[in-house]
XYZ file of C-alpha atoms in Angstrom:
754
model
C 102.878 38.047 150.638
C 106.390 37.191 149.459
C 107.779 40.150 151.381
C 106.036 38.992 154.535
C 107.463 35.464 154.183
C 110.942 36.854 153.648
C 110.648 39.027 156.780
C 109.488 36.032 158.836
C 112.426 34.011 157.540
C 114.811 36.746 158.599
C 113.311 36.786 162.119
C 113.534 33.020 162.424
C 117.190 33.025 161.383
C 118.259 35.926 163.571
C 116.710 34.702 166.826
C 118.941 31.626 167.214
C 121.997 33.809 166.759
C 121.131 35.494 170.037
C 119.960 32.444 171.957
C 122.533 29.853 170.885
C 125.824 31.691 171.214
C 126.631 30.002 174.537
C 125.603 26.609 173.103
C 128.317 26.788 170.434
C 130.669 24.984 172.830
C 129.426 22.426 175.353
C 131.633 20.671 177.907
C 130.178 17.271 178.752
C 130.330 17.435 182.546
C 127.798 17.718 185.353
C 126.730 21.088 186.717
C 128.910 20.736 189.815
C 131.996 20.303 187.635
C 131.035 23.290 185.468
C 130.788 25.411 188.626
C 134.237 24.206 189.736
C 135.747 25.073 186.357
C 134.254 28.555 186.560
C 135.478 29.017 190.151
C 139.002 27.893 189.262
C 139.027 30.337 186.350
C 138.491 33.153 188.832
C 141.370 31.963 191.019
C 144.028 31.687 188.311
C 146.845 34.196 188.063
C 149.980 34.492 185.908
C 153.008 36.434 187.058
C 155.632 35.103 184.629
C 157.820 37.133 182.296
C 155.865 36.805 179.053
C 154.820 38.982 176.062
C 151.164 38.679 174.995
C 149.787 40.190 171.771
C 146.032 40.216 171.096
C 144.923 40.049 167.442
C 141.253 41.172 167.341
C 139.029 40.593 164.329
C 137.251 43.899 163.630
C 135.622 42.918 160.303
C 131.985 43.232 159.261
C 131.495 39.450 159.540
C 132.068 39.832 163.270
C 129.894 42.893 163.744
C 130.023 45.513 166.459
C 128.268 43.382 169.099
C 130.680 40.447 168.805
C 133.612 42.854 168.705
C 132.501 44.184 172.092
C 132.399 40.573 173.376
C 135.984 40.146 172.107
C 137.011 43.209 174.117
C 135.245 41.820 177.201
C 137.086 38.536 176.851
C 140.418 40.329 176.415
C 139.808 42.317 179.595
C 138.844 39.110 181.407
C 142.179 37.518 180.531
C 144.007 40.639 181.689
C 142.389 40.339 185.143
C 144.635 37.375 185.911
C 147.845 38.847 184.431
C 150.511 40.543 186.538
C 150.990 43.375 184.027
C 154.191 45.334 184.531
C 157.275 46.161 182.423
C 159.345 43.284 183.867
C 156.555 40.687 184.160
C 153.637 40.471 181.695
C 153.484 42.920 178.777
C 150.319 43.246 176.680
C 149.716 44.747 173.228
C 146.810 44.772 170.735
C 146.295 44.756 166.952
C 142.877 45.107 165.320
C 142.551 43.698 161.825
C 139.925 43.760 159.086
C 140.880 44.827 155.541
C 144.228 45.956 156.954
C 145.891 45.456 160.353
C 146.162 48.393 162.762
C 148.323 48.561 165.879
C 146.048 49.758 168.697
C 148.810 49.869 171.308
C 152.262 48.327 171.657
C 153.439 46.084 174.481
C 155.399 48.849 176.181
C 152.625 51.470 176.036
C 151.053 50.769 179.430
C 152.635 49.720 182.696
C 149.645 48.576 184.777
C 146.676 46.287 184.393
C 144.195 49.106 184.917
C 145.759 51.210 182.153
C 145.621 48.287 179.697
C 141.970 47.512 180.484
C 140.960 51.166 180.096
C 142.657 51.300 176.687
C 140.932 48.083 175.572
C 137.545 49.598 176.439
C 138.273 52.630 174.245
C 139.124 50.545 171.173
C 136.684 51.375 168.347
C 135.201 48.870 165.886
C 136.490 49.605 162.369
C 134.781 47.140 160.014
C 135.999 45.835 156.652
C 136.827 42.437 155.151
C 138.386 39.566 157.147
C 142.052 39.518 156.113
C 143.527 37.277 158.813
C 146.443 36.333 156.573
C 147.508 39.969 156.192
C 147.384 40.404 159.985
C 149.660 37.395 160.475
C 152.104 38.739 157.873
C 152.136 42.029 159.796
C 153.157 40.132 162.929
C 155.838 38.288 160.959
C 157.226 41.598 159.661
C 156.840 43.797 162.762
C 157.143 41.156 165.461
C 155.678 42.021 168.876
C 155.880 45.863 168.923
C 157.274 46.995 172.263
C 158.159 43.421 173.227
C 161.395 41.926 174.441
C 162.556 40.399 171.131
C 161.871 36.733 171.934
C 163.963 36.785 175.130
C 160.750 35.795 176.945
C 157.910 33.521 175.758
C 155.679 35.162 173.124
C 151.962 34.394 173.000
C 149.678 35.470 170.157
C 145.932 35.341 170.893
C 143.747 35.563 167.755
C 140.066 36.381 168.335
C 138.072 35.732 165.145
C 135.122 33.910 163.630
C 137.576 32.006 161.401
C 136.069 33.219 158.135
C 139.117 34.726 156.507
C 138.963 35.946 152.917
C 142.567 35.064 152.220
C 145.055 32.291 152.835
C 145.995 31.829 156.508
C 147.755 28.460 156.668
C 151.216 29.527 155.433
C 151.597 32.723 157.544
C 150.159 30.906 160.599
C 152.722 28.134 160.159
C 155.541 30.686 159.821
C 154.459 32.497 163.003
C 154.475 29.212 164.942
C 157.832 28.200 163.486
C 159.306 31.360 165.039
C 158.498 29.874 168.452
C 155.367 31.930 169.071
C 152.547 30.123 170.904
C 149.266 30.798 169.091
C 145.821 30.608 170.701
C 142.768 30.808 168.407
C 139.629 32.016 170.188
C 136.286 31.669 168.421
C 133.764 34.538 168.297
C 130.106 34.455 167.313
C 129.546 31.354 165.090
C 133.169 30.364 164.403
C 134.501 28.210 161.605
C 136.425 25.780 163.810
C 138.445 24.159 161.025
C 140.253 27.417 160.290
C 140.799 28.161 163.983
C 142.399 24.736 164.464
C 144.714 25.486 161.528
C 145.736 28.775 163.158
C 146.383 27.373 166.662
C 149.491 25.729 168.073
C 149.640 22.019 168.793
C 147.961 20.328 170.522
C 145.053 22.269 169.083
C 142.591 20.979 171.705
C 144.498 23.032 174.278
C 144.957 26.130 172.120
C 141.454 26.597 170.642
C 138.912 28.339 172.889
C 135.490 30.001 172.685
C 135.035 33.573 173.914
C 131.270 33.207 174.438
C 131.929 31.911 177.964
C 134.773 34.150 179.103
C 135.350 32.440 182.463
C 135.609 28.985 180.892
C 137.925 30.268 178.143
C 140.131 31.992 180.730
C 140.384 28.682 182.595
C 141.359 26.880 179.379
C 143.948 29.534 178.515
C 145.659 29.462 181.924
C 145.398 25.653 182.130
C 147.482 25.416 178.949
C 150.038 27.920 180.239
C 150.207 26.076 183.563
C 150.722 22.744 181.789
C 153.643 24.234 179.831
C 155.111 25.734 183.050
C 154.711 29.333 181.823
C 152.344 30.090 184.731
C 151.934 28.432 188.136
C 148.876 26.600 189.481
C 146.541 28.560 191.789
C 146.889 25.868 194.471
C 148.779 22.562 194.899
C 145.390 20.840 195.209
C 144.246 22.064 191.791
C 144.687 19.760 188.809
C 144.131 19.867 185.058
C 141.423 17.500 183.820
C 140.383 16.498 180.318
C 136.667 16.608 179.514
C 134.865 15.616 176.314
C 133.413 18.687 174.667
C 131.567 19.540 171.488
C 131.915 22.625 169.300
C 129.431 23.676 166.628
C 129.664 25.595 163.382
C 126.604 27.321 161.891
C 126.568 26.721 158.131
C 124.119 27.766 155.418
C 123.138 24.906 153.079
C 120.825 24.636 150.071
C 117.832 22.340 150.582
C 115.240 21.088 148.092
C 111.860 22.365 149.234
C 109.805 20.579 146.525
C 108.632 20.792 142.922
C 106.185 23.454 141.843
C 104.332 24.257 138.605
C 106.185 26.737 136.468
C 105.789 28.078 132.900
C 108.482 27.602 130.342
C 108.855 29.143 126.885
C 109.177 27.158 123.680
C 111.002 27.473 120.328
C 107.599 27.711 118.737
C 106.243 31.215 118.423
C 103.744 32.273 121.108
C 103.935 28.807 122.771
C 104.247 28.493 126.613
C 104.253 25.085 128.409
C 103.464 24.227 132.021
C 106.143 22.191 133.806
C 107.329 21.084 137.309
C 110.316 23.055 138.499
C 112.467 22.320 141.598
C 112.294 24.936 144.361
C 115.280 25.393 146.725
C 115.583 27.236 149.990
C 118.541 28.144 152.195
C 118.744 26.562 155.630
C 121.114 27.098 158.535
C 122.357 23.967 160.325
C 124.854 23.232 163.059
C 127.796 20.981 162.222
C 129.257 19.284 165.305
C 132.992 18.998 166.008
C 133.822 16.562 168.889
C 136.929 17.593 170.838
C 138.566 17.576 174.276
C 138.632 20.532 176.641
C 141.415 20.782 179.240
C 140.376 22.694 182.334
C 141.808 23.302 185.788
C 139.618 22.128 188.664
C 140.237 23.134 192.282
C 138.711 21.600 195.416
C 135.396 23.221 196.244
C 134.048 24.017 199.703
C 131.689 21.036 199.454
C 134.308 18.475 198.379
C 134.949 17.430 201.972
C 131.221 16.642 202.349
C 130.858 18.770 205.499
C 127.091 18.231 205.783
C 126.147 15.163 207.806
C 123.024 13.015 208.118
C 121.741 13.525 204.596
C 122.318 17.285 204.511
C 122.947 18.966 201.156
C 125.995 21.202 200.767
C 125.382 24.413 198.810
C 128.593 26.261 197.805
C 128.758 30.017 198.298
C 131.570 31.351 196.178
C 135.023 29.819 196.239
C 135.476 28.916 199.907
C 132.158 29.132 201.728
C 129.077 26.938 201.882
C 125.929 26.268 203.857
C 124.092 23.038 204.642
C 120.450 22.310 203.876
C 119.614 19.949 206.715
C 116.764 17.470 207.139
C 114.104 18.610 209.600
C 115.399 16.523 212.514
C 118.940 17.927 212.205
C 118.265 21.618 211.570
C 119.702 22.721 214.886
C 123.315 22.358 213.720
C 125.050 24.188 210.850
C 126.538 20.874 209.643
C 123.408 18.783 210.348
C 125.383 17.033 213.096
C 123.537 14.718 215.485
C 122.550 16.097 218.839
C 125.088 14.691 221.306
C 125.810 15.203 224.943
C 128.411 13.899 227.327
C 126.550 12.085 230.069
C 129.640 11.976 232.230
C 131.756 14.381 234.262
C 135.413 14.416 233.253
C 138.452 16.630 233.077
C 139.216 16.560 229.356
C 142.472 17.653 227.722
C 143.017 17.568 223.957
C 146.678 17.049 223.026
C 146.907 18.337 219.451
C 149.770 17.671 217.038
C 151.056 21.006 215.699
C 154.304 19.739 214.162
C 155.623 20.232 210.641
C 154.698 16.606 209.960
C 150.988 17.406 209.669
C 151.560 20.776 207.944
C 149.262 23.772 208.328
C 146.408 22.027 206.506
C 146.352 19.143 209.007
C 146.503 21.523 211.964
C 143.532 23.521 210.663
C 141.628 20.269 210.130
C 142.216 19.291 213.773
C 141.059 22.731 214.923
C 137.871 22.410 212.889
C 137.261 18.911 214.281
C 137.820 20.092 217.836
C 135.389 22.997 217.439
C 132.726 20.859 215.813
C 133.024 18.165 218.501
C 132.726 20.617 221.365
C 129.832 22.442 219.694
C 128.041 19.110 219.345
C 128.524 17.881 222.920
C 128.775 20.997 225.082
C 125.716 22.819 226.340
C 125.261 25.763 228.665
C 125.529 23.475 231.696
C 128.175 21.124 230.352
C 129.698 18.805 232.980
C 133.069 18.911 231.203
C 136.188 20.855 232.071
C 138.060 21.204 228.793
C 141.621 22.204 227.972
C 143.815 22.149 224.880
C 147.549 21.487 224.576
C 149.587 21.502 221.389
C 153.012 20.122 220.606
C 155.761 19.950 218.017
C 159.307 20.110 219.287
C 158.000 21.813 222.442
C 154.760 21.468 224.381
C 152.460 24.234 225.557
C 149.003 24.415 227.110
C 147.335 27.557 225.708
C 143.935 26.562 227.178
C 144.109 25.167 230.721
C 141.598 22.521 231.796
C 138.552 24.322 233.201
C 139.688 27.764 232.032
C 136.437 28.349 230.098
C 132.965 27.644 231.418
C 131.081 28.853 228.358
C 131.188 27.451 224.841
C 131.661 30.843 223.177
C 134.832 31.686 225.107
C 136.250 28.235 224.489
C 135.568 28.456 220.730
C 137.226 31.866 220.582
C 140.365 30.553 222.292
C 140.541 27.521 219.997
C 140.207 29.759 216.947
C 143.183 31.786 218.198
C 145.501 28.743 218.297
C 148.449 29.071 215.902
C 150.415 26.446 213.999
C 153.875 25.966 215.544
C 155.722 23.488 213.288
C 158.873 21.730 214.430
C 159.525 18.048 215.088
C 156.895 15.454 216.042
C 157.880 14.574 219.623
C 154.744 12.786 220.806
C 156.606 10.938 223.580
C 157.905 14.185 225.053
C 154.401 15.666 224.892
C 152.969 12.714 226.832
C 155.634 13.055 229.558
C 154.825 16.754 229.874
C 151.056 16.300 229.969
C 151.301 13.572 232.608
C 153.152 15.996 234.873
C 151.585 19.368 234.033
C 148.346 18.776 232.103
C 145.992 18.717 235.103
C 146.592 20.920 238.080
C 144.417 22.776 240.574
C 145.477 26.340 241.246
C 143.606 29.202 242.976
C 142.620 30.447 239.534
C 141.063 27.089 238.713
C 139.926 26.097 242.177
C 136.614 24.744 240.900
C 138.365 21.993 238.897
C 137.492 18.891 240.898
C 140.493 16.653 241.590
C 138.371 13.499 241.877
C 137.005 13.672 238.301
C 138.376 11.165 235.766
C 141.165 12.695 233.716
C 140.945 12.023 229.972
C 143.577 12.925 227.362
C 142.618 12.819 223.674
C 145.662 12.719 221.383
C 145.110 14.130 217.862
C 147.967 13.308 215.499
C 148.616 12.591 211.843
C 152.388 12.182 211.920
C 154.621 9.370 213.172
C 156.430 10.267 216.372
C 160.155 10.975 216.151
C 160.731 9.810 219.722
C 159.569 6.695 221.661
C 156.006 6.814 222.972
C 155.528 3.529 224.859
C 157.313 4.432 228.107
C 155.843 7.939 228.223
C 152.341 6.626 227.574
C 152.684 3.975 230.294
C 153.865 6.658 232.711
C 150.767 8.734 231.900
C 148.437 5.763 232.331
C 150.101 4.822 235.628
C 149.334 8.327 236.872
C 145.641 7.660 236.281
C 145.210 9.336 232.891
C 142.744 7.688 230.521
C 144.293 7.976 227.045
C 142.357 8.075 223.760
C 144.267 8.438 220.498
C 142.952 9.641 217.127
C 144.975 9.464 213.920
C 145.305 8.233 210.355
C 145.024 4.519 209.712
C 148.763 4.181 208.956
C 149.446 5.163 212.598
C 147.238 2.399 214.033
C 150.073 0.512 215.750
C 151.550 3.653 217.335
C 148.121 4.842 218.489
C 147.495 1.483 220.171
C 150.929 1.736 221.799
C 149.918 5.077 223.290
C 146.580 3.949 224.705
C 147.645 0.429 225.690
C 144.310 -0.787 224.339
C 143.218 -0.816 220.669
C 139.609 -0.104 221.627
C 140.726 3.328 222.876
C 142.101 4.252 219.451
C 140.099 5.901 216.661
C 141.489 5.831 213.130
C 140.213 7.740 210.111
C 140.862 7.503 206.373
C 140.130 11.084 205.255
C 139.322 14.514 206.744
C 135.594 13.880 206.280
C 135.928 10.468 207.936
C 137.529 12.235 210.910
C 134.406 14.374 211.364
C 132.278 11.234 211.177
C 134.094 9.939 214.288
C 132.522 12.536 216.598
C 129.879 10.142 218.051
C 132.554 7.461 218.575
C 134.806 9.892 220.455
C 131.898 10.924 222.671
C 131.320 7.268 223.501
C 134.997 6.581 224.219
C 135.298 9.531 226.601
C 132.343 8.403 228.681
C 133.537 4.791 228.786
C 136.227 5.835 231.303
C 133.919 5.122 234.282
C 131.436 2.909 232.455
C 133.227 -0.139 231.046
C 131.098 -2.060 228.595
C 130.733 -5.817 228.559
C 128.420 -8.564 227.468
C 130.373 -11.525 228.812
C 127.687 -12.146 231.447
C 124.862 -12.277 228.878
C 123.673 -15.501 227.310
C 125.527 -16.070 224.065
C 126.016 -18.835 221.480
C 129.402 -18.108 219.875
C 131.053 -20.030 217.030
C 134.595 -19.438 215.755
C 135.345 -20.288 212.104
C 139.141 -20.542 211.677
C 140.959 -20.600 208.323
C 143.257 -23.665 208.386
C 144.265 -23.604 204.715
C 147.771 -23.890 203.280
C 147.756 -20.184 202.420
C 147.591 -19.352 206.143
C 150.388 -21.778 207.003
C 150.968 -23.764 210.190
C 152.864 -21.041 212.059
C 150.148 -18.442 211.512
C 147.442 -21.012 212.213
C 148.937 -21.600 215.677
C 148.663 -17.861 216.336
C 144.976 -18.012 215.306
C 144.508 -20.926 217.709
C 146.106 -18.981 220.577
C 143.926 -15.991 219.738
C 140.730 -18.074 219.965
C 141.973 -19.518 223.254
C 142.687 -16.040 224.647
C 139.275 -14.708 223.559
C 137.558 -17.590 225.306
C 138.954 -16.417 228.651
C 136.536 -13.463 228.464
C 133.459 -15.686 228.759
C 131.912 -17.868 231.415
C 131.345 -21.243 229.762
C 128.242 -23.152 230.841
C 124.808 -23.977 229.466
C 123.213 -20.895 231.063
C 125.660 -18.192 229.975
C 128.068 -18.712 227.042
C 128.443 -21.700 224.739
C 131.264 -21.822 222.213
C 131.560 -23.964 219.097
C 134.563 -24.244 216.782
C 134.906 -24.989 213.063
C 138.151 -25.105 211.052
C 138.178 -25.125 207.286
C 140.331 -25.706 204.257
C 138.610 -26.851 201.090
C 136.091 -28.550 203.423
C 134.838 -27.605 206.846
C 135.540 -29.672 209.975
C 133.509 -29.270 213.179
C 136.036 -29.442 216.033
C 133.300 -29.260 218.684
C 129.659 -28.157 218.830
C 128.048 -25.535 221.047
C 126.959 -28.010 223.717
C 130.132 -30.135 223.718
C 131.983 -28.331 226.520
C 130.362 -26.951 229.637
C 133.398 -25.541 231.441
C 136.238 -23.187 230.650
C 138.923 -25.773 231.379
C 137.406 -28.381 229.066
C 136.968 -25.796 226.311
C 140.584 -24.580 226.546
C 141.932 -28.121 226.416
C 139.877 -28.802 223.275
C 141.119 -25.621 221.591
C 144.711 -26.785 222.151
C 143.925 -29.832 219.968
C 142.844 -27.703 217.013
C 143.829 -29.526 213.761
C 145.621 -27.826 210.839
C 144.058 -28.953 207.534
C 146.091 -27.342 204.711
C 144.822 -27.287 201.128
C 142.776 -24.508 199.537
C 140.262 -22.385 201.456
C 136.471 -22.340 201.144
C 134.928 -19.964 203.661
C 131.496 -20.604 202.165
C 131.623 -24.299 203.080
C 132.445 -23.364 206.683
C 129.510 -20.956 206.961
C 127.149 -23.472 205.372
C 128.309 -26.080 207.884
C 127.726 -23.670 210.750
C 124.280 -22.832 209.391
C 123.206 -26.451 208.940
C 125.115 -28.397 211.607
C 126.185 -26.041 214.424
C 123.592 -23.290 214.938
C 120.797 -25.805 215.374
C 118.755 -26.972 218.339
C 120.095 -30.530 217.933
C 123.657 -29.256 218.378
C 122.915 -27.129 221.420
C 121.804 -23.784 219.969
C 119.372 -22.149 222.401
C 116.215 -20.383 221.205
C 116.057 -16.736 222.227
C 119.820 -16.434 222.828
C 122.174 -14.049 221.026
C 124.149 -15.814 218.293
C 127.486 -14.721 216.783
C 129.913 -16.223 214.259
C 133.504 -14.906 214.297
C 135.446 -15.797 211.145
C 139.259 -15.566 211.268
C 140.714 -15.505 207.746
C 143.516 -14.194 205.574
C 140.892 -13.223 202.992
C 141.329 -16.228 200.714
C 138.476 -18.448 199.532
C 135.763 -15.878 200.279
C 134.153 -16.044 196.829
C 131.424 -18.468 197.972
C 130.851 -16.967 201.430
C 128.459 -14.045 200.801
C 125.314 -16.147 200.302
C 125.637 -18.389 203.409
C 126.616 -15.312 205.459
C 123.392 -13.649 204.318
C 121.468 -16.769 205.375
C 122.998 -16.582 208.830
C 122.193 -12.883 209.233
C 118.690 -13.449 207.911
C 118.204 -15.921 210.759
C 119.357 -13.520 213.452
C 123.027 -14.574 213.599
C 125.661 -11.822 213.621
C 128.660 -12.528 211.347
C 131.940 -10.858 212.368
C 134.890 -11.108 209.941
C 138.497 -10.606 211.099
C 140.909 -10.526 208.146
C 144.691 -10.632 208.529
C 146.822 -9.180 205.712
C 145.807 -7.775 202.331
C 142.385 -8.755 200.971
C 139.561 -7.456 198.774
C 137.483 -5.256 201.036
C 134.335 -5.272 198.868
C 134.054 -9.049 198.954
C 134.702 -9.189 202.711
C 132.140 -6.452 203.301
C 129.474 -8.525 201.558
C 130.260 -11.361 203.976
C 130.276 -9.180 207.110
C 127.204 -7.215 205.990
C 128.416 -3.995 207.654
C 131.732 -2.138 208.157
C 131.077 -2.422 211.912
C 131.666 -6.165 211.683
C 134.709 -6.159 209.414
C 138.103 -5.704 211.062
C 141.352 -5.585 209.102
C 144.601 -6.436 210.930
C 147.927 -5.974 209.186
C 149.739 -9.040 210.583
C 149.171 -12.152 212.690
C 151.475 -10.908 215.441
C 149.167 -7.890 215.888
C 146.151 -10.097 216.670
C 146.814 -9.965 220.395
C 146.343 -6.190 220.397
C 142.810 -6.455 218.975
C 141.358 -8.997 221.371
C 139.488 -6.466 223.524
C 138.274 -4.566 220.475
C 136.771 -7.688 218.885
C 135.017 -8.639 222.121
C 133.704 -5.076 222.386
C 132.394 -5.082 218.797
C 130.563 -8.345 219.449
C 129.033 -6.850 222.564
C 128.037 -3.683 220.727
C 126.167 -5.710 218.116
C 124.299 -7.593 220.814
C 123.476 -4.501 222.877
C 122.252 -2.588 219.794
C 120.212 -5.537 218.677
C 121.838 -5.706 215.251
C 121.260 -9.445 215.341
C 117.422 -9.834 215.298
C 116.071 -12.349 217.751
C 113.076 -13.310 219.939
C 114.112 -13.407 223.575
C 111.163 -15.667 224.382
C 109.478 -17.977 221.929
C 106.017 -16.562 221.073
C 102.900 -18.678 221.672
C 102.290 -19.089 217.924
C 105.777 -20.470 217.205
C 106.148 -23.930 215.781
C 109.042 -26.209 214.934
C 109.908 -26.680 211.264
C 111.986 -29.507 209.849
C 114.733 -28.480 207.470
C 115.467 -30.694 204.443
C 118.163 -32.361 206.556
C 115.769 -33.037 209.432
C 117.167 -30.248 211.657
C 114.814 -28.126 213.715
C 114.304 -24.380 213.063
C 112.053 -22.133 215.092
C 109.889 -19.672 213.166
C 107.031 -17.375 213.967
C 103.805 -18.030 212.116
C 102.693 -15.075 209.968
C 99.584 -13.124 210.897
C 97.610 -10.996 208.461
C 100.079 -9.139 206.200
C 103.135 -9.359 208.441
C 106.357 -10.343 206.694
C 107.409 -13.930 207.465
C 110.844 -14.206 209.036
C 112.476 -17.528 209.947
C 114.377 -17.494 213.224
C 116.925 -20.304 212.988
C 118.231 -21.626 216.306
């Protein structure tokens, strides 16, 4: 019975040793990060002049199996080393009771030779005399090395259970300038490994159980100390909390049992309770930090659209798992089509200013856009030009009639570099971008000609005159670029609504539907100025804006009003200015003609003081957008707030009330402001427009009018065009009338405030 129990105990203790080896060290990071760490470990290389000496524990406490894992780890590190006589030299010592030189640093000249020799190393067994091995290194140095003329790195692989003193020889080795890494094997004793390793120990103590992770940690430390170079400029070293464990055997009281004890009296035996102890293995946790290199993964740019899930495939490939309705496209892109016939030329920046990475991003965008909008019978004639210092048209407009041939030609485009001469490119395209030759006789001259400029670098020559020349020749210009180029892009197109700005590469790909819309607007101008509309401007008149800027806001409101026909049947405009309190300048039904409205706007008062946007919106909600003040049931309603971003803290709630009653709130902010707070007021990024300065307001007039129209056409502002038969008039607490639809059955009750 006792033998059986002992055998069971042995089985119970041995099983965790197999299952828990890889749980000895745990990095506290999500699975995606762990995958990135592993991938970066496979990318890392070291080609510096450095001498590396491996010190492998070959004692009985390690055992043959763990010794083989040490050899595997050693070979894994060698995979990333540029082993040669003048670059990286590698040697190995195995130690147990005594140290033994397996091969010196000048024995083998290639990586393959070193790895083959490591595989042939035999396990020797014996006691764990780490101290003796370190003294051997102190006495012999790095056999076959370059005598400290290059950095020396000592990598100790052990379970940290030395039978002699290690602190003094380890300190002496480090004082010689040798960098020491301590790599744990099996169930390591981390305290001893930390004493062996160089400072900071968090970066020089590793665990060989996960070879890829340990290789990443090793090369991250060498990269941080400039011994090796990073695998890519985009890669970075990150610190992650991690936990290491030591398996210790402790004595535990199992209980008290009856036992028999002798006595001084002859032939006398007494029964007694005796304590019974058993040995138990427990894990002791050691919190630490793990420094690992992380490189961008193929899914970092979020290439899958419309709720698709990106699944990485290796280091640079991926595939998208798309929702059912978007499974026709590899990136889950929406099904688009150009419902217009145009001659379309993409003018792509290929200068040194955007670098190769930017050029490849533009190529990918161009391919994805054309794949999304072009079918077998596409009405488009497409061409591509690229520019730097010079301009060339590698793909003439109409040259390809099939998508496959066009994609192949785009893929063949090469980065040219040079200066960013956007103005010169526009002059050239205006003269040579569209031409009918016998080869391209089917290119119809009467089709609208559209040029889409793709750039991410500020032009080094003037663009305004060249762009005007192109527009005067009948070219419809659309410009796409980073947000910092907004002013230059608007200068090219002559109209801010024909510019598309993006904040990141992924954001660029999200602009595909917008580009499709802009291209087809060439012969289909949008407008809602003839539709019935109740429009209220809320203008910041606080001291923070200042009188000079306030006058520019006044002129902007006046200019916007020119776009609308003012009468009781079409558009009504109301105006509120605000400082700490709101002041109604005129209500919706005050002016019934454009001339009267413009004269009233000229009398706009400047208030000064602090700003309270919330008070203005509350005043609009209670005293302007009401039937008593001229608001018309069933008519689109919009509030346009012009602000410098101050005093918005109390505006989110009244803005929500307005939207909840079918009133669109559009926020135009001039200067720096907190985007999150403004977004809560606008309710959607579509209705939040940031303008850098007051003098730029004039360039955004058409864009603001267009955004208002888009909201009305899409129906973003819920409304009832005709009052339903079951509607009734409610009195608000202030006696103002609100129209609402009576609920039926389980329908949700919504108040429509007019």
